[in-house]
Amino acid sequence: MQTDPSHYMIELREVTHAYKTKAGPLPVLDNLSLKVPENSFCAVVGPSGCGKSTLTRLVSGLMKPNEGQVWLHNTLVTSPRPTVGMAFQNPVLLEWRTILQNVLLPLEIVKSPMSKAQATERAHHLLDLVGLTGFAEKRPSELSGGMRQRASLCRSIIHKPDVLILDEPFGALDAFTREDLWCTMHDLREQEPFTCMLITHDLRESVFLADQVVVMSGRPAHAQYVLDVDIPGKRTLDDLYAPRSVEMLATLRHQIQVAQGRTAEGDDAPSPPPPPKPARSKPIPGAMQ
Amino acid sequence: MNDTARKVLAPTLFIVAILAFWEWAVWYNELPDFRMASPSDLIPRYIQFWDLFLIKSWETLWRTVVGLALAVVVGTLFGMIMGFSRFAREGLYPILVGFNAIPKATVVPIVALMFVGQHDFNTVLIAFMISFFPIAVSVSIGLSTLEPEYRDILRSLGASQATIFWKIALPKTLPEFFGALKVAVTLAFIGTNLMEIVSPHGRGLGDLFDSGRISADYPLMFAVLFALAALGILLFYVVVFLERIFAGWAERSPV
């Protein structure tokens, strides 16, 4: 087993995990390896039930893998770490606290060099950045779903984590709010860079936000395919309709179908059109038989 | 009509209307006071026995409150044990249900014999026994149904179980807790009176009720019923007041 430290911000080495169920062990991850460089954005897509959420729980240290290693910034992950921020599909704001108190919650757990005044100032700054100016003293019940999710994002980065883990945070939002929040994500990362791992079902979201998109195979999952997203410069929603993006989306769609077992890779059957081969994408060696 | 005026006026109007109808019904049917006392019969009793009413009400009140406080402490403790441990929940639940199913009127003579002469203790005990079940159940359900994401937002930062309990599980359970407390406060009150009436020992409003029965003073019995209702309303609204303070966030303001 390799034990030399990782040079990546997030690195998974041959991670295998199974849940115990009444019907025996349910293998979820099988030999999953994954590398995310510092300050880059990695999106993970895959068929439903393929273990994407398990992946977030392993990276955040909420669970330990049966086999293999998870490294965060040169440290082997064995338990939860305060340098990680998390946001879920459910914004889980605490209803008895104001939005400001909700955003400040992680600082009650994590030791931070920030003074109380600095922390409050930072919270207000983040709330301004996500478009929640003037909502600091409101209760979560007074906010719409999209606004709660924005507040939840502020909470996940208030303590300046190295790694942000997002488990489908935009999944339950309407299309316009979702696109709005994608742009907010870019704004946030421009202000203060962090490494991010996003779990999503939305291929457009993955292409718009990420530097690399990892397609997971069906359960038990391994990294079936990695797509490097090459949209240069600051991204706008219009980039999603450029030919290059359409090409990447087609590739991802095809890979998802392979993962779902609907099409066999290399199948010469005429019905599904062969996907365009993107120039800078690379299949993982040994990922497919 | 503004909100405050309505909140005062509506109940007052309804009470006056009901009293007036009652007075009229007794007078119209020419009912003797041993069949039905009229409200006008009650006023002389309150004037005549006002000191007794105050003393007996106080005895009933403090024993109810102590019994309820005990139920809150023990009920919350049981609720926490059952909420956090599935093993404990599955083991304790049938026992609690069985215990709760026993009519407390049958427990009163047993308790009275068990702790002979300890009247205050016995009364508090019955008030406690009858009221702790809903508290234990609601706290355990509140804790065991806490969505895992709520734990995860703190656990992923390395927070301890105790921190998660104080910052999330406990406040999140408060609305359920107060819902149960509203039921429990009335039950504790019933428990106190049960002891006072089934095992008379010269204390509480139940004793005053009993003396009315023995001396055939039927209007006095009715007067006690009204005093009990007034105490019950008082206790209930104290709980509502506490709920506003500690769990007011759960109440959505009308949009």
Coordinates of C-alpha atoms in Angstrom, one line a residue:
Chain A
M1 CA 0.0 0.0 0.0
Q2 CA 1.3 3.4 -1.0
T3 CA 1.8 5.8 2.0
D4 CA 3.8 8.6 0.3
P5 CA 2.0 11.9 0.8
S6 CA -0.1 13.2 -2.0
H7 CA 0.8 16.2 -4.1
Y8 CA -2.8 16.9 -4.9
M9 CA -5.4 18.7 -2.8
I10 CA -7.8 15.7 -2.9
E11 CA -6.5 12.3 -3.8
L12 CA -8.3 9.0 -3.6
R13 CA -6.2 5.9 -4.0
E14 CA -7.9 2.7 -5.0
V15 CA -10.8 3.3 -2.7
T16 CA -13.2 0.3 -2.2
H17 CA -16.2 0.5 0.0
A18 CA -19.3 -1.6 0.7
Y19 CA -22.3 -1.0 3.0
K20 CA -23.5 -3.7 5.3
T21 CA -27.1 -4.6 4.5
K22 CA -29.4 -7.5 5.6
A23 CA -28.9 -9.1 2.2
G24 CA -25.1 -9.0 2.7
P25 CA -22.5 -6.5 1.8
L26 CA -23.5 -4.0 -0.9
P27 CA -20.4 -2.9 -2.8
V28 CA -20.6 0.8 -3.7
L29 CA -17.1 1.9 -4.7
D30 CA -14.6 -0.4 -6.4
N31 CA -11.0 0.7 -6.8
L32 CA -11.9 4.4 -7.3
S33 CA -8.9 6.6 -7.9
L34 CA -9.2 10.3 -8.3
K35 CA -6.9 13.4 -8.2
V36 CA -7.9 17.0 -7.8
P37 CA -5.1 19.6 -7.9
E38 CA -5.2 22.6 -5.6
N39 CA -7.7 25.3 -6.4
S40 CA -9.3 23.4 -9.2
F41 CA -12.9 22.4 -9.5
C42 CA -13.8 18.7 -10.0
A43 CA -17.4 17.7 -10.8
V44 CA -18.5 14.1 -10.3
V45 CA -21.3 12.8 -12.4
G46 CA -22.7 9.3 -12.7
P47 CA -25.9 7.2 -12.8
S48 CA -28.1 7.5 -9.8
G49 CA -27.2 5.2 -6.9
C50 CA -23.6 4.9 -8.1
G51 CA -22.1 6.0 -4.8
K52 CA -21.5 9.7 -5.4
S53 CA -22.8 10.7 -2.0
T54 CA -20.7 8.0 -0.4
L55 CA -17.7 9.7 -2.1
T56 CA -18.5 13.0 -0.4
R57 CA -18.8 11.3 3.0
L58 CA -15.4 9.6 2.4
V59 CA -13.6 12.8 1.4
S60 CA -15.1 14.7 4.3
G61 CA -14.0 12.0 6.7
L62 CA -17.5 11.2 7.9
M63 CA -16.8 7.6 6.9
K64 CA -13.7 5.5 6.4
P65 CA -13.3 3.4 3.3
N66 CA -13.0 -0.4 3.7
E67 CA -9.9 -0.3 1.5
G68 CA -7.7 2.4 0.0
Q69 CA -6.8 5.8 1.1
V70 CA -8.2 9.3 1.0
W71 CA -5.7 12.2 1.1
L72 CA -6.5 15.8 1.7
H73 CA -3.6 18.2 1.3
N74 CA -0.8 15.8 2.2
T75 CA -2.7 14.3 5.1
L76 CA -4.4 10.9 5.3
V77 CA -8.0 11.4 6.1
T78 CA -9.1 9.3 9.1
S79 CA -11.7 11.6 10.7
P80 CA -13.6 14.8 9.9
R81 CA -11.4 17.9 9.4
P82 CA -12.1 21.6 10.1
T83 CA -10.5 22.5 6.8
V84 CA -13.4 21.1 4.9
G85 CA -16.7 22.9 4.0
M86 CA -19.8 21.1 3.0
A87 CA -23.2 22.0 1.5
F88 CA -26.0 19.6 0.6
Q89 CA -29.1 19.5 -1.6
N90 CA -31.1 20.3 1.5
P91 CA -29.7 23.7 2.8
V92 CA -30.2 22.5 6.4
L93 CA -30.3 26.0 7.9
L94 CA -31.2 26.1 11.6
E95 CA -34.6 27.7 11.8
W96 CA -34.1 29.1 15.3
R97 CA -31.1 31.2 14.2
T98 CA -31.0 34.2 12.0
I99 CA -29.3 34.0 8.6
L100 CA -26.2 35.7 10.0
Q101 CA -26.0 33.3 13.0
N102 CA -26.4 30.4 10.6
V103 CA -23.6 31.5 8.4
L104 CA -21.3 32.0 11.5
L105 CA -22.1 28.5 12.8
P106 CA -18.9 26.7 11.6
L107 CA -16.8 29.3 13.5
E108 CA -18.4 28.1 16.8
I109 CA -16.8 24.7 16.1
V110 CA -13.6 25.5 14.2
K111 CA -10.8 27.5 15.8
S112 CA -10.2 30.6 13.6
P113 CA -7.7 33.4 13.8
M114 CA -10.6 35.8 13.0
S115 CA -12.0 37.9 15.8
K116 CA -15.8 38.0 16.3
A117 CA -16.0 41.4 14.5
Q118 CA -13.9 40.2 11.6
A119 CA -16.0 37.1 11.3
T120 CA -19.2 39.1 11.3
E121 CA -17.7 41.4 8.6
R122 CA -16.7 38.4 6.5
A123 CA -20.2 36.9 6.9
H124 CA -21.8 40.2 5.7
H125 CA -19.3 40.3 2.8
L126 CA -20.1 36.8 1.7
L127 CA -23.9 37.5 2.0
D128 CA -23.4 40.6 -0.2
L129 CA -21.5 38.4 -2.7
V130 CA -24.2 35.9 -3.1
G131 CA -26.9 38.6 -3.3
L132 CA -28.3 38.3 0.2
T133 CA -27.6 41.9 1.2
G134 CA -30.1 43.0 3.9
F135 CA -31.2 39.5 4.8
A136 CA -28.7 38.9 7.6
E137 CA -31.2 39.3 10.4
K138 CA -34.0 37.4 8.7
R139 CA -35.0 33.8 9.7
P140 CA -34.6 31.0 7.2
S141 CA -38.4 30.6 7.1
E142 CA -38.6 34.0 5.5
L143 CA -36.3 33.1 2.6
S144 CA -37.1 31.3 -0.6
G145 CA -35.4 28.0 -1.5
G146 CA -32.8 29.6 -3.7
M147 CA -31.9 32.2 -1.0
R148 CA -31.5 29.5 1.6
Q149 CA -29.2 27.6 -0.7
R150 CA -27.1 30.9 -1.1
A151 CA -27.0 31.3 2.7
S152 CA -25.9 27.6 3.0
L153 CA -23.1 28.3 0.5
C154 CA -21.9 31.2 2.7
R155 CA -21.9 29.0 5.7
S156 CA -19.9 26.3 4.0
I157 CA -17.0 28.7 3.2
I158 CA -17.1 31.1 6.2
H159 CA -14.2 29.3 7.9
K160 CA -12.1 29.6 4.7
P161 CA -11.9 25.8 4.1
D162 CA -9.2 24.4 1.8
V163 CA -11.7 22.0 0.3
L164 CA -15.4 22.6 -0.4
I165 CA -17.6 19.6 -0.9
L166 CA -20.9 20.2 -2.6
D167 CA -23.4 17.3 -2.8
E168 CA -26.0 18.4 -5.4
P169 CA -26.6 21.8 -3.8
F170 CA -28.4 23.2 -6.8
G171 CA -30.4 20.0 -7.5
A172 CA -33.7 21.1 -6.0
L173 CA -33.8 24.6 -7.5
D174 CA -35.6 25.9 -10.6
A175 CA -33.5 26.3 -13.8
F176 CA -33.1 30.1 -13.5
T177 CA -32.1 30.2 -9.9
R178 CA -29.7 27.3 -10.6
E179 CA -28.0 29.2 -13.5
D180 CA -27.8 32.3 -11.2
L181 CA -26.1 30.3 -8.5
W182 CA -23.6 28.8 -11.0
C183 CA -22.5 32.3 -11.7
T184 CA -22.3 33.0 -8.0
M185 CA -20.0 30.0 -7.6
H186 CA -17.7 31.5 -10.2
D187 CA -17.8 34.9 -8.4
L188 CA -17.0 33.2 -5.1
R189 CA -14.0 31.3 -6.5
E190 CA -12.7 34.5 -8.2
Q191 CA -12.7 36.2 -4.8
E192 CA -11.1 33.5 -2.8
P193 CA -9.8 30.3 -4.5
F194 CA -10.6 27.0 -3.0
T195 CA -10.5 23.4 -4.2
C196 CA -14.0 22.1 -4.9
M197 CA -15.6 18.8 -5.4
L198 CA -19.2 18.9 -6.8
I199 CA -21.6 16.0 -7.0
T200 CA -24.2 16.6 -9.6
H201 CA -26.7 15.1 -12.0
D202 CA -26.7 18.0 -14.3
L203 CA -24.1 17.7 -17.1
R204 CA -24.4 21.4 -18.2
E205 CA -23.7 22.3 -14.6
S206 CA -20.6 20.1 -14.5
V207 CA -19.2 21.6 -17.8
F208 CA -20.0 25.2 -16.8
L209 CA -18.4 25.0 -13.3
A210 CA -15.7 22.4 -13.4
D211 CA -12.1 22.1 -14.6
Q212 CA -12.4 18.4 -14.8
V213 CA -15.5 16.2 -14.9
V214 CA -15.3 12.6 -13.6
V215 CA -17.9 10.1 -14.8
M216 CA -18.4 7.3 -12.4
S217 CA -19.5 3.9 -13.6
G218 CA -22.5 2.0 -12.3
R219 CA -22.3 0.5 -8.9
P220 CA -19.8 -0.6 -7.6
A221 CA -18.3 2.5 -9.1
H222 CA -14.9 3.4 -10.3
A223 CA -13.8 6.5 -12.3
Q224 CA -14.9 5.5 -15.8
Y225 CA -13.9 8.6 -17.6
V226 CA -12.3 12.0 -17.0
L227 CA -13.1 15.0 -19.1
D228 CA -10.9 18.1 -19.0
V229 CA -13.0 21.1 -19.5
D230 CA -11.2 23.6 -21.8
I231 CA -13.2 26.8 -21.8
P232 CA -10.6 29.5 -21.5
G233 CA -11.1 32.7 -19.5
K234 CA -14.1 33.8 -17.4
R235 CA -17.0 31.6 -18.3
T236 CA -20.5 33.0 -19.1
L237 CA -23.7 31.0 -19.7
D238 CA -23.3 31.7 -23.4
D239 CA -20.2 29.4 -23.4
L240 CA -22.5 26.5 -22.8
Y241 CA -24.0 26.9 -26.3
A242 CA -20.6 27.1 -28.0
P243 CA -19.8 24.1 -30.3
R244 CA -17.0 23.0 -28.1
S245 CA -19.3 22.8 -25.0
V246 CA -22.0 20.9 -27.0
E247 CA -19.3 18.4 -28.1
M248 CA -18.2 17.9 -24.4
L249 CA -21.8 17.5 -23.3
A250 CA -22.3 14.8 -26.0
T251 CA -19.3 13.0 -24.8
L252 CA -20.5 13.1 -21.2
R253 CA -23.9 11.9 -22.2
H254 CA -22.5 9.0 -24.0
Q255 CA -20.3 8.1 -21.0
I256 CA -23.3 8.2 -18.7
Q257 CA -25.2 5.9 -21.0
V258 CA -22.2 3.5 -20.9
A259 CA -22.2 3.8 -17.1
Q260 CA -25.9 2.9 -17.1
G261 CA -25.2 -0.1 -19.2
R262 CA -27.3 1.1 -22.1
T263 CA -24.5 1.1 -24.6
A264 CA -21.4 -0.9 -24.7
E265 CA -18.3 1.1 -25.4
G266 CA -16.9 0.3 -28.9
D267 CA -20.3 -1.2 -29.9
D268 CA -20.6 -0.9 -33.7
A269 CA -24.3 -1.1 -33.7
P270 CA -25.7 1.7 -35.9
S271 CA -28.4 3.1 -33.6
P272 CA -26.5 5.4 -31.2
P273 CA -24.4 7.8 -33.2
P274 CA -20.7 7.6 -32.2
P275 CA -19.8 10.4 -29.9
P276 CA -17.3 13.0 -31.1
K277 CA -13.9 12.4 -29.7
P278 CA -12.7 15.4 -27.8
A279 CA -9.1 16.2 -28.3
R280 CA -8.0 16.8 -24.7
S281 CA -10.1 14.2 -22.9
K282 CA -8.5 11.0 -21.8
P283 CA -10.1 7.8 -20.8
I284 CA -8.7 6.2 -17.6
P285 CA -6.5 3.3 -18.5
G286 CA -8.0 0.0 -17.4
A287 CA -11.4 1.7 -16.7
M288 CA -13.2 -0.3 -19.3
Q289 CA -12.8 -3.9 -20.4
Chain B
M1 CA -61.3 45.1 14.9
N2 CA -57.7 44.9 15.9
D3 CA -56.0 41.8 17.1
T4 CA -55.6 42.6 20.8
A5 CA -59.2 43.7 21.1
R6 CA -60.4 40.5 19.5
K7 CA -58.3 38.3 21.6
V8 CA -59.8 39.8 24.8
L9 CA -63.3 40.5 23.5
A10 CA -64.0 37.1 21.8
P11 CA -63.4 34.8 24.8
T12 CA -65.2 37.3 27.2
L13 CA -68.2 37.4 25.0
F14 CA -68.4 33.7 24.7
I15 CA -68.1 33.1 28.4
V16 CA -70.8 35.7 29.2
A17 CA -73.1 34.2 26.6
I18 CA -72.7 30.6 28.0
L19 CA -73.2 31.8 31.6
A20 CA -76.3 33.7 30.6
F21 CA -77.7 30.6 28.8
W22 CA -76.9 28.4 31.8
E23 CA -78.6 30.8 34.2
W24 CA -81.6 31.0 32.0
A25 CA -81.8 27.2 31.5
V26 CA -81.7 26.5 35.2
W27 CA -84.3 29.1 35.9
Y28 CA -86.6 28.1 33.0
N29 CA -86.6 24.4 33.9
E30 CA -86.9 25.2 37.6
L31 CA -84.1 22.8 38.4
P32 CA -83.3 22.3 42.1
D33 CA -79.6 23.1 42.9
F34 CA -78.7 19.5 43.6
R35 CA -79.5 18.7 40.0
M36 CA -78.0 21.8 38.5
A37 CA -76.6 24.8 40.3
S38 CA -76.9 28.1 38.4
P39 CA -74.0 30.6 38.1
S40 CA -75.7 32.9 40.6
D41 CA -75.6 30.2 43.2
L42 CA -71.8 30.0 42.9
I43 CA -71.0 33.5 43.7
P44 CA -72.1 33.3 47.4
R45 CA -69.8 30.2 47.8
Y46 CA -66.8 32.0 46.5
I47 CA -67.6 34.9 48.9
Q48 CA -68.1 32.6 51.8
F49 CA -65.1 30.3 51.2
W50 CA -62.7 32.6 49.5
D51 CA -59.8 31.9 51.9
L52 CA -60.4 28.1 51.5
F53 CA -60.4 28.5 47.7
L54 CA -57.1 30.3 47.8
I55 CA -55.4 27.9 50.2
K56 CA -56.7 24.8 48.4
S57 CA -55.9 26.2 44.9
W58 CA -52.4 26.8 46.0
E59 CA -52.0 23.2 47.3
T60 CA -53.3 21.8 44.1
L61 CA -51.2 24.2 42.0
W62 CA -47.8 23.6 43.6
R63 CA -48.2 19.9 43.7
T64 CA -49.2 19.9 40.0
V65 CA -46.2 22.0 39.1
V66 CA -43.7 19.9 41.0
G67 CA -45.1 16.7 39.5
L68 CA -44.9 18.3 36.0
A69 CA -41.3 19.5 36.6
L70 CA -40.3 16.0 37.6
A71 CA -42.0 14.7 34.5
V72 CA -40.1 17.1 32.4
V73 CA -36.8 16.1 33.9
V74 CA -37.4 12.3 33.8
G75 CA -39.3 12.4 30.6
T76 CA -36.6 14.3 28.8
L77 CA -34.0 11.9 30.2
F78 CA -35.9 8.9 29.0
G79 CA -36.5 10.6 25.7
M80 CA -32.8 11.3 25.2
I81 CA -31.9 7.7 26.0
M82 CA -34.5 6.3 23.6
G83 CA -33.7 9.0 21.0
F84 CA -30.1 8.2 20.8
S85 CA -30.0 4.4 21.3
R86 CA -32.2 2.2 19.2
F87 CA -31.5 -0.7 21.6
A88 CA -32.8 1.3 24.5
R89 CA -35.8 2.5 22.5
E90 CA -36.8 -1.0 21.4
G91 CA -36.4 -2.2 25.0
L92 CA -38.1 0.6 26.8
Y93 CA -41.0 1.4 24.5
P94 CA -43.3 -1.5 25.3
I95 CA -42.7 -1.0 29.0
L96 CA -43.6 2.7 28.8
V97 CA -46.7 2.0 26.8
G98 CA -47.8 -0.7 29.3
F99 CA -47.1 1.7 32.2
N100 CA -49.0 4.4 30.5
A101 CA -52.0 2.1 29.8
I102 CA -52.6 1.4 33.5
P103 CA -55.5 3.7 34.6
K104 CA -53.9 5.9 37.2
A105 CA -57.1 5.7 39.4
T106 CA -56.1 2.2 40.2
V107 CA -52.6 3.2 41.1
V108 CA -53.8 5.9 43.6
P109 CA -54.9 3.4 46.4
I110 CA -51.7 1.4 45.9
V111 CA -49.5 4.5 46.1
A112 CA -51.5 5.7 49.1
L113 CA -50.8 2.4 50.9
M114 CA -47.2 2.3 49.8
F115 CA -46.3 5.7 51.2
V116 CA -48.8 6.0 54.0
G117 CA -49.3 9.5 55.2
Q118 CA -46.9 11.1 52.7
H119 CA -49.8 12.9 51.0
D120 CA -47.8 15.6 49.2
F121 CA -45.3 13.1 47.9
N122 CA -48.0 10.7 46.8
T123 CA -49.9 13.5 44.9
V124 CA -46.7 14.7 43.2
L125 CA -45.9 11.1 42.3
I126 CA -49.3 10.5 40.6
A127 CA -49.1 13.9 38.8
F128 CA -45.6 12.9 37.6
M129 CA -46.6 9.3 36.5
I130 CA -49.6 10.5 34.5
S131 CA -47.8 13.2 32.6
F132 CA -44.3 12.0 31.8
F133 CA -45.2 9.6 29.0
P134 CA -46.0 12.2 26.3
I135 CA -42.8 14.1 27.1
A136 CA -40.6 11.0 26.9
V137 CA -42.2 10.0 23.6
S138 CA -42.0 13.4 21.9
V139 CA -38.4 14.0 22.9
S140 CA -37.3 10.5 21.7
I141 CA -39.2 11.0 18.4
G142 CA -37.7 14.5 18.0
L143 CA -34.2 13.2 18.5
S144 CA -34.5 10.0 16.5
T145 CA -36.0 11.7 13.4
L146 CA -33.3 14.4 13.2
E147 CA -32.2 14.5 9.5
P148 CA -28.7 13.1 9.1
E149 CA -27.6 16.3 7.2
Y150 CA -28.2 18.3 10.4
R151 CA -25.7 16.2 12.2
D152 CA -23.3 16.2 9.2
I153 CA -22.9 19.9 8.9
L154 CA -21.4 19.9 12.4
R155 CA -19.8 16.5 12.3
S156 CA -17.9 17.3 9.1
L157 CA -16.2 20.0 11.0
G158 CA -15.1 17.7 13.8
A159 CA -17.8 18.6 16.4
S160 CA -18.4 16.3 19.3
Q161 CA -21.7 14.5 19.9
A162 CA -22.3 16.8 22.9
T163 CA -21.9 19.9 20.7
I164 CA -24.3 18.5 18.1
F165 CA -26.8 17.8 20.9
W166 CA -26.7 21.3 22.4
K167 CA -26.4 23.3 19.1
I168 CA -28.8 21.2 16.9
A169 CA -30.7 18.3 18.4
L170 CA -32.0 20.0 21.5
P171 CA -33.2 23.3 19.9
K172 CA -34.6 21.3 17.0
T173 CA -36.7 19.2 19.4
L174 CA -38.2 22.1 21.3
P175 CA -41.4 22.6 19.3
E176 CA -42.3 18.9 19.8
F177 CA -41.3 19.2 23.4
F178 CA -43.7 22.1 24.0
G179 CA -46.4 20.3 22.1
A180 CA -46.1 17.5 24.5
L181 CA -45.8 19.8 27.5
K182 CA -49.2 21.3 26.6
V183 CA -50.7 17.8 26.9
A184 CA -48.7 16.9 30.0
V185 CA -49.7 20.0 32.0
T186 CA -53.3 19.1 31.7
L187 CA -52.6 15.5 32.6
A188 CA -50.5 16.4 35.6
F189 CA -53.4 18.5 36.8
I190 CA -55.8 15.6 36.4
G191 CA -53.3 13.4 38.3
T192 CA -53.2 15.8 41.3
N193 CA -57.0 15.9 41.5
L194 CA -57.3 12.2 41.1
M195 CA -55.2 11.7 44.2
E196 CA -57.1 14.4 46.1
I197 CA -60.5 12.9 45.3
V198 CA -59.8 9.1 45.2
S199 CA -57.7 9.2 48.3
P200 CA -59.0 12.2 50.3
H201 CA -56.4 13.6 52.7
G202 CA -57.6 17.1 53.4
R203 CA -55.6 19.0 50.9
G204 CA -56.2 20.7 47.5
L205 CA -59.3 21.6 45.6
G206 CA -60.2 18.0 45.5
D207 CA -60.7 18.1 49.3
L208 CA -63.0 21.1 48.9
F209 CA -65.0 19.2 46.3
D210 CA -65.2 16.3 48.7
S211 CA -66.5 18.4 51.5
G212 CA -69.2 19.9 49.2
R213 CA -70.2 16.3 48.4
I214 CA -70.3 15.2 52.0
S215 CA -72.2 18.2 53.3
A216 CA -74.6 18.2 50.3
D217 CA -73.5 21.6 49.3
Y218 CA -74.0 21.1 45.5
P219 CA -73.3 24.7 44.4
L220 CA -69.9 24.4 46.2
M221 CA -69.0 21.4 44.0
F222 CA -69.8 23.4 40.9
A223 CA -67.8 26.3 42.3
V224 CA -64.8 24.0 42.7
L225 CA -65.2 22.8 39.1
F226 CA -64.9 26.4 37.9
A227 CA -61.9 27.0 40.1
L228 CA -60.2 23.9 38.6
A229 CA -61.0 25.2 35.1
A230 CA -59.4 28.6 35.9
L231 CA -56.3 26.9 37.3
G232 CA -56.1 24.7 34.2
I233 CA -56.3 27.7 31.9
L234 CA -53.6 29.5 33.9
L235 CA -51.2 26.5 33.7
F236 CA -51.8 26.0 30.0
Y237 CA -51.1 29.6 29.1
V238 CA -47.9 29.6 31.2
V239 CA -46.7 26.8 28.9
V240 CA -47.8 28.7 25.9
F241 CA -45.9 31.8 27.1
L242 CA -42.8 29.7 27.7
E243 CA -43.2 28.2 24.2
R244 CA -43.3 31.7 22.7
I245 CA -40.0 32.5 24.4
F246 CA -38.1 29.3 23.7
A247 CA -39.6 28.0 20.5
G248 CA -41.2 31.1 19.0
W249 CA -39.2 30.6 15.8
A250 CA -41.2 27.5 14.9
E251 CA -44.4 29.7 14.7
R252 CA -44.7 31.1 11.2
S253 CA -45.9 34.7 11.1
P254 CA -49.0 35.0 8.9
V255 CA -48.0 36.4 5.6

